[in-house]
CSV table of C-alpha atoms in Angstrom, one decimal:
chain,number,residue,atom,x,y,z
A,1,LEU,CA,15.1,36.7,0.6
A,2,MET,CA,11.4,36.4,1.6
A,3,PRO,CA,10.4,33.3,-0.2
A,4,LEU,CA,13.8,31.8,0.3
A,5,LEU,CA,13.4,32.5,4.1
A,6,LYS,CA,10.1,31.2,4.1
A,7,SER,CA,11.3,27.3,2.5
A,8,ALA,CA,14.4,27.3,5.3
A,9,ILE,CA,11.5,27.7,7.8
A,10,THR,CA,9.5,24.9,6.5
A,11,ALA,CA,13.1,22.5,6.7
A,12,LEU,CA,13.9,23.9,9.8
A,13,LEU,CA,10.4,22.7,10.8
A,14,TRP,CA,10.5,19.3,9.5
A,15,LEU,CA,14.4,18.8,10.4
A,16,GLY,CA,14.1,20.0,13.8
A,17,ALA,CA,12.9,17.2,15.8
A,18,ASP,CA,15.0,14.3,13.8
A,19,GLY,CA,18.3,15.1,16.3
A,20,LEU,CA,16.7,15.3,19.0
A,21,ILE,CA,14.5,11.6,18.6
A,22,ALA,CA,15.9,10.8,21.5
A,23,ILE,CA,17.1,13.2,23.8
A,24,GLY,CA,13.2,14.2,24.7
A,25,HIS,CA,10.8,14.5,27.3
A,26,THR,CA,11.8,12.2,30.7
A,27,GLN,CA,8.7,10.4,31.3
A,28,SER,CA,8.5,8.8,34.7
A,29,TYR,CA,7.3,6.1,36.2
A,30,GLY,CA,8.2,3.9,39.0
A,31,THR,CA,10.5,0.8,39.0
A,32,ARG,CA,9.2,-1.0,41.6
A,33,PRO,CA,5.4,-2.0,41.6
A,34,ALA,CA,4.2,0.8,43.8
A,35,GLY,CA,5.8,3.4,44.8
A,36,GLY,CA,8.8,4.2,43.0
A,37,SER,CA,10.8,6.9,41.8
A,38,ARG,CA,13.0,6.5,39.5
A,39,ARG,CA,12.7,8.9,36.1
A,40,CYS,CA,12.1,7.3,32.9
A,41,CYS,CA,10.8,7.1,28.8
A,42,ALA,CA,9.6,4.3,27.6
A,43,ILE,CA,10.3,2.7,24.1
A,44,ALA,CA,7.2,0.4,22.6
A,45,ALA,CA,7.2,-3.1,22.2
A,46,SER,CA,4.6,-5.4,20.6
A,47,GLY,CA,2.0,-3.1,20.9
A,48,PHE,CA,3.1,-1.9,24.5
A,49,VAL,CA,6.1,0.1,26.2
A,50,THR,CA,8.8,-1.6,27.7
A,51,PRO,CA,11.2,0.3,30.0
A,52,ILE,CA,14.1,-0.5,27.5
A,53,GLY,CA,16.3,1.3,25.1
A,54,PRO,CA,17.7,4.8,25.8
A,55,PHE,CA,14.9,5.6,27.8
A,56,CYS,CA,15.2,2.5,30.4
A,57,PRO,CA,14.6,4.0,34.2
A,58,PHE,CA,17.8,2.7,34.9
A,59,ARG,CA,20.9,6.0,33.8
A,60,SER,CA,24.1,5.4,34.3
A,61,THR,CA,25.9,8.3,36.1
A,62,THR,CA,27.0,10.5,32.7
A,63,CYS,CA,22.8,9.9,31.8
A,64,ALA,CA,21.8,10.3,34.9
A,65,GLU,CA,19.4,13.6,35.5
A,66,ASN,CA,21.9,15.8,37.2
A,67,GLY,CA,24.8,14.1,35.2
A,68,PRO,CA,27.0,16.2,32.4
A,69,LEU,CA,25.0,14.4,29.7
A,70,GLY,CA,21.4,14.4,31.1
A,71,VAL,CA,22.3,18.3,32.5
A,72,ALA,CA,22.7,19.6,28.7
A,73,MET,CA,20.1,16.9,27.4
A,74,GLY,CA,17.2,18.9,29.7
A,75,GLU,CA,18.9,22.4,29.1
A,76,LEU,CA,18.3,22.5,25.1
A,77,THR,CA,15.2,19.7,25.2
A,78,GLY,CA,13.3,21.8,28.2
A,79,SER,CA,14.2,24.8,27.4
A,80,LYS,CA,15.5,26.4,24.5
A,81,MET,CA,13.9,24.5,21.5
A,82,PRO,CA,10.3,24.3,23.3
A,83,ARG,CA,11.2,28.7,23.4
A,84,PHE,CA,12.8,28.7,19.8
A,85,ALA,CA,9.6,26.2,18.5
A,86,GLU,CA,7.1,28.4,20.1
A,87,GLU,CA,9.0,31.4,17.7
A,88,MET,CA,9.1,29.5,15.0
A,89,SER,CA,5.8,28.5,14.4
A,90,ARG,CA,4.4,32.3,15.5
A,91,LEU,CA,6.5,33.4,12.4
A,92,GLN,CA,5.5,30.5,9.5
A,93,LEU,CA,1.8,32.0,10.6
A,94,GLU,CA,2.8,35.5,10.1
A,95,MET,CA,4.5,34.9,6.9
A,96,SER,CA,1.6,32.5,6.0
A,97,MET,CA,-0.4,35.2,6.3
A,98,GLY,CA,1.4,37.4,4.3
A,99,GLY,CA,3.1,39.4,7.2
A,100,SER,CA,6.7,40.4,6.5
A,101,PRO,CA,8.5,39.2,10.2
A,102,ASP,CA,10.4,42.2,12.2
A,103,PRO,CA,14.2,41.6,11.8
A,104,GLN,CA,15.5,42.2,14.7
A,105,LYS,CA,13.0,39.4,16.0
A,106,VAL,CA,14.7,37.2,12.9
A,107,GLY,CA,18.1,38.2,13.8
A,108,GLN,CA,18.2,37.2,17.7
A,109,MET,CA,16.4,34.2,16.4
A,110,ALA,CA,19.4,33.2,14.3
A,111,GLU,CA,21.7,33.5,16.7
A,112,ASP,CA,19.6,31.3,18.9
A,113,LEU,CA,20.0,28.6,16.4
A,114,TYR,CA,23.2,29.5,16.2
A,115,GLU,CA,23.6,28.5,19.9
A,116,ALA,CA,21.5,25.7,19.8
A,117,GLU,CA,23.1,23.7,16.4
A,118,GLN,CA,26.1,24.0,18.4
A,119,GLN,CA,25.0,23.1,21.6
A,120,TRP,CA,23.7,19.6,19.8
A,121,GLN,CA,27.1,19.5,17.9
A,122,ARG,CA,28.8,19.0,20.9
A,123,MET,CA,26.3,16.8,22.4
A,124,LEU,CA,26.0,14.6,19.9
A,125,ALA,CA,30.1,13.9,19.8
A,126,ARG,CA,30.3,13.7,23.8
A,127,MET,CA,27.7,11.1,22.9
A,128,ARG,CA,29.5,9.6,20.4
A,129,LEU,CA,32.4,9.7,22.1
A,130,ALA,CA,31.8,8.2,25.7
A,131,ASP,CA,32.8,5.4,27.1
A,132,ASP,CA,29.6,5.2,28.8
A,133,PHE,CA,27.1,2.5,26.7
A,134,GLN,CA,23.5,4.5,27.3
A,135,SER,CA,25.3,7.9,26.4
A,136,ARG,CA,26.5,5.5,22.9
A,137,GLU,CA,23.4,4.4,22.4
A,138,TYR,CA,21.7,7.7,22.6
A,139,PHE,CA,24.2,8.3,19.6
A,140,LYS,CA,22.7,5.4,17.7
A,141,VAL,CA,19.7,6.1,18.0
A,142,THR,CA,19.5,9.7,16.7
A,143,ALA,CA,21.4,8.5,13.8
A,144,ALA,CA,19.1,5.8,12.9
A,145,TRP,CA,16.1,7.9,13.1
A,146,SER,CA,18.1,10.8,11.3
A,147,GLU,CA,18.7,8.0,8.0
A,148,ARG,CA,15.1,6.8,8.3
A,149,GLN,CA,14.2,10.2,7.2
A,150,GLY,CA,16.4,10.0,4.3
A,151,GLU,CA,19.3,12.8,6.1
A,152,SER,CA,22.4,12.1,8.2
A,153,LEU,CA,23.4,13.5,11.2
A,154,GLU,CA,26.0,15.9,9.3
A,155,SER,CA,23.5,17.0,6.9
A,156,VAL,CA,20.9,18.2,9.3
A,157,GLY,CA,24.1,20.2,11.3
A,158,ALA,CA,24.7,21.6,8.1
A,159,MET,CA,20.5,23.0,7.3
A,160,MET,CA,20.0,24.1,10.6
A,161,ARG,CA,24.1,26.4,9.6
A,162,TRP,CA,22.2,27.6,6.5
A,163,GLN,CA,18.9,28.4,8.0
A,164,ALA,CA,20.5,30.3,10.5
A,165,ASP,CA,23.1,32.1,7.6
A,166,ASN,CA,20.0,33.1,5.7
A,167,MET,CA,18.0,34.3,8.4
A,168,LYS,CA,20.5,36.0,10.0
A,169,ALA,CA,20.9,37.9,6.3
A,170,PHE,CA,17.5,38.6,6.4
A,171,ALA,CA,18.1,40.8,9.8
A,172,THR,CA,20.8,42.6,8.0
A,173,GLY,CA,19.8,42.7,4.7
A,174,GLY,CA,22.4,40.8,3.2
A,175,MET,CA,22.4,37.9,0.3
A,176,PRO,CA,20.5,34.9,1.1
A,177,ARG,CA,23.0,31.6,0.3
A,178,PRO,CA,22.2,28.6,-1.6
A,179,PRO,CA,21.2,25.0,0.2
A,180,PRO,CA,24.3,23.0,0.9
A,181,PRO,CA,24.9,20.5,-1.5
A,182,GLY,CA,22.8,17.6,-1.8
A,183,VAL,CA,19.6,19.4,0.4
A,184,ASP,CA,16.5,19.9,-2.4
A,185,LEU,CA,13.7,21.9,-0.6
A,186,ASP,CA,11.4,21.0,-2.5
A,187,ARG,CA,11.8,17.2,-1.3
A,188,LEU,CA,11.4,18.0,2.2
A,189,ALA,CA,8.6,20.0,2.0
A,190,ALA,CA,7.5,17.3,0.0
A,191,LYS,CA,8.1,14.8,2.9
A,192,GLN,CA,6.7,17.4,4.9
A,193,ALA,CA,3.1,16.9,2.9
A,194,ALA,CA,3.2,13.5,3.0
A,195,SER,CA,3.6,13.4,7.0
A,196,GLY,CA,0.4,15.7,6.5
A,197,GLN,CA,2.3,17.7,9.8
A,198,ALA,CA,3.1,21.2,9.4
A,199,ASN,CA,5.4,21.0,12.8
A,200,MET,CA,7.6,18.3,13.6
A,201,MET,CA,9.8,20.9,16.2
A,202,SER,CA,6.2,22.0,17.5
A,203,GLN,CA,4.8,18.7,18.1
A,204,LEU,CA,7.9,17.6,19.9
A,205,THR,CA,8.5,19.7,22.4
A,206,SER,CA,4.4,19.7,23.6
A,207,ALA,CA,4.4,16.1,23.3
A,208,GLN,CA,2.6,15.2,27.2
A,209,ALA,CA,5.3,13.7,29.8
A,210,VAL,CA,3.9,9.9,30.9
A,211,THR,CA,2.8,10.0,34.4
A,212,ALA,CA,1.0,7.2,34.9
A,213,THR,CA,2.6,3.9,36.4
A,214,PRO,CA,2.2,0.9,34.1
A,215,PHE,CA,1.7,-1.4,37.8
A,216,SER,CA,-0.7,0.1,41.0
A,217,GLY,CA,1.1,-2.4,43.0
A,218,GLU,CA,-2.6,-3.4,43.5
A,219,GLU,CA,-2.4,-5.8,40.9
A,220,ALA,CA,-3.5,-9.7,42.0
A,221,ALA,CA,0.0,-11.3,39.8
A,222,PHE,CA,2.1,-9.4,42.5
A,223,GLU,CA,0.8,-11.3,45.3
A,224,SER,CA,2.2,-13.9,44.2
A,225,GLU,CA,6.1,-14.3,46.0
A,226,VAL,CA,6.8,-16.2,42.6
A,227,VAL,CA,5.9,-12.8,40.3
A,228,ARG,CA,7.3,-10.1,43.0
A,229,ALA,CA,10.9,-11.8,43.1
A,230,GLU,CA,10.8,-12.3,39.1
A,231,TYR,CA,9.8,-8.2,39.0
A,232,GLU,CA,12.6,-7.4,41.4
A,233,LYS,CA,15.2,-9.2,39.8
A,234,LEU,CA,14.8,-8.2,36.5
A,235,CYS,CA,15.2,-4.5,37.7
A,236,ARG,CA,18.4,-5.8,40.0
A,237,ASP,CA,19.5,-7.5,37.0
A,238,HIS,CA,19.0,-4.4,34.0
A,239,ALA,CA,20.5,-1.7,36.6
A,240,ALA,CA,23.4,-4.0,37.1
A,241,LEU,CA,24.1,-3.6,33.3
A,242,VAL,CA,23.6,-0.4,32.8
A,243,GLN,CA,26.5,0.3,35.9
A,244,MET,CA,28.2,-2.3,33.8
A,245,GLY,CA,27.7,-0.5,30.9
A,246,GLU,CA,29.8,2.8,32.2
A,247,SER,CA,32.9,0.7,30.8
A,248,TYR,CA,31.8,-0.4,27.9
A,249,GLY,CA,34.4,1.9,25.3
A,250,GLY,CA,36.9,0.3,26.9
A,251,TYR,CA,35.3,-3.4,26.0
A,252,ASP,CA,37.0,-5.0,23.3
A,253,PRO,CA,35.3,-6.4,21.1
A,254,LEU,CA,33.8,-9.3,22.1
A,255,GLY,CA,32.9,-8.0,25.4
A,256,LYS,CA,30.8,-5.2,23.4
A,257,LEU,CA,29.1,-7.9,21.9
A,258,ALA,CA,28.7,-10.1,24.5
A,259,PHE,CA,27.5,-6.8,26.4
A,260,LEU,CA,24.8,-6.3,23.3
A,261,ASP,CA,24.0,-10.0,23.6
A,262,ALA,CA,23.0,-9.6,27.3
A,263,LEU,CA,21.0,-6.0,26.8
A,264,GLU,CA,18.7,-7.4,24.1
A,265,ALA,CA,18.2,-10.7,27.0
A,266,VAL,CA,17.1,-8.8,29.6
A,267,GLU,CA,14.7,-6.6,26.6
A,268,GLU,CA,13.5,-9.5,25.8
A,269,ARG,CA,12.8,-10.3,29.8
A,270,TRP,CA,10.5,-6.8,29.6
A,271,ASP,CA,8.4,-7.5,26.9
A,272,THR,CA,8.0,-11.6,28.1
A,273,PHE,CA,6.9,-9.9,31.6
A,274,PHE,CA,4.6,-7.6,30.1
A,275,ALA,CA,3.1,-9.4,28.1
A,276,ARG,CA,2.0,-11.7,30.5
A,277,PHE,CA,0.3,-8.4,32.4
A,278,SER,CA,-0.9,-7.5,28.7
A,279,LEU,CA,-2.8,-10.9,28.4
A,280,MET,CA,-4.6,-10.5,31.8
A,281,GLY,CA,-5.6,-6.9,30.9
A,282,ALA,CA,-3.7,-6.0,34.2
A,283,LEU,CA,-1.2,-2.9,32.9
A,284,ASN,CA,-2.6,0.1,33.6
A,285,ARG,CA,-5.3,1.6,30.9
A,286,GLU,CA,-3.9,5.3,31.9
A,287,PHE,CA,-0.6,4.6,31.3
A,288,VAL,CA,-1.3,3.2,27.9
A,289,GLU,CA,-3.2,5.8,26.6
A,290,GLN,CA,-0.2,8.5,27.4
A,291,THR,CA,2.4,5.8,26.3
A,292,ASP,CA,0.6,5.6,22.9
A,293,GLY,CA,-0.1,9.3,23.1
A,294,PHE,CA,3.3,10.4,23.8
A,295,LEU,CA,4.7,7.6,20.4
A,296,GLY,CA,1.6,9.3,18.4
A,297,SER,CA,1.9,13.4,19.4
A,298,MET,CA,5.6,12.2,17.2
A,299,GLY,CA,4.5,10.9,14.7
A,300,MET,CA,5.8,7.5,15.6
A,301,SER,CA,4.1,3.8,16.1
A,302,ALA,CA,5.4,1.2,18.2
A,303,ALA,CA,6.8,-0.6,16.0
A,304,ASP,CA,8.9,2.7,13.8
A,305,PHE,CA,10.5,2.9,17.8
A,306,ARG,CA,11.4,-0.3,18.1
A,307,GLY,CA,12.9,-0.9,14.9
A,308,VAL,CA,14.9,2.2,15.2
A,309,LEU,CA,16.2,0.8,19.2
A,310,ARG,CA,17.0,-1.9,17.1
A,311,GLU,CA,18.4,-0.4,14.0
A,312,ALA,CA,21.1,1.3,16.8
A,313,HIS,CA,22.1,-1.8,18.3
A,314,ASP,CA,23.1,-3.3,14.5
A,315,LEU,CA,25.2,-0.1,14.5
A,316,MET,CA,26.5,-0.5,17.6
A,317,ARG,CA,27.1,-4.3,16.8
A,318,ARG,CA,29.1,-3.5,13.2
A,319,ASP,CA,31.3,-1.0,14.9
A,320,ALA,CA,32.5,-3.7,17.3
A,321,GLU,CA,32.8,-6.2,13.9
A,322,VAL,CA,34.4,-3.3,12.4
A,323,GLU,CA,37.1,-3.4,15.6
A,324,ARG,CA,37.7,-7.1,15.9
A,325,GLY,CA,38.3,-7.5,11.7
A,326,ALA,CA,40.7,-4.5,12.3
A,327,ALA,CA,42.6,-5.7,15.3
A,328,VAL,CA,42.8,-9.2,13.7
């Protein structure tokens, strides 16, 4: 059982980040030139990050920090998964040095993993079925990232349950279970070796939050009333679109496609606004370093992250087109 348990742990450490990639650490920066207090993560675009995609600074009621989905995400990614990742790393180190894990501790970790997987599945279902656009976008980004890793959300869940089953078997002296159909442990190990990342889950949970702001508010550009007005209008338009998206699930197919068009137009406006500041060298260097470090800690480039967002929106367009065809 020991070799199988070791393989299960290795696979979990590689797969653990996939399902949580869209709902990781909350980063914070102001949505006004100075003194802002909105919560935000950021998605990369063309070498710098802008407040777009699933980590935009404007949150729907469901995805707000104190909203139902926000609270569930915070509990899982801010508390349960970091503790579990730490225990898994310690267990992997012990086994790599020829040690034998404590069965009682492994049994408790198995129960923790069962609970985390069930909570993760509930969150995925809530995001997938929500009327709220941001919730659905979170789900599609998660699915798109998993597909890039050659996995599906279903296979990730099956792997987590299988790993928990074998950890429990080790703890109780039971018989180990074979991997789920279609799961190749050698392939997973090869992916981990090729990525050069021994512990992706630990890297995800230890990623540093972004505390710097993209603008200090003292940049010369903001002395222009035109620039300041453009910035404030962009924030208002983006926030209004997020609020409108809370009814996305009730839109007809053409309405959903029009919403995606409007959202991507706002994203392009952010790209243009940030590009101007970047060309002037006016983006906060600390902000750039922190966001680059955040993405790098999860093994992603700006192009990777932007590509995932585009694929997620393409999936949502495809859903709308399928719905449109069914209604004809």
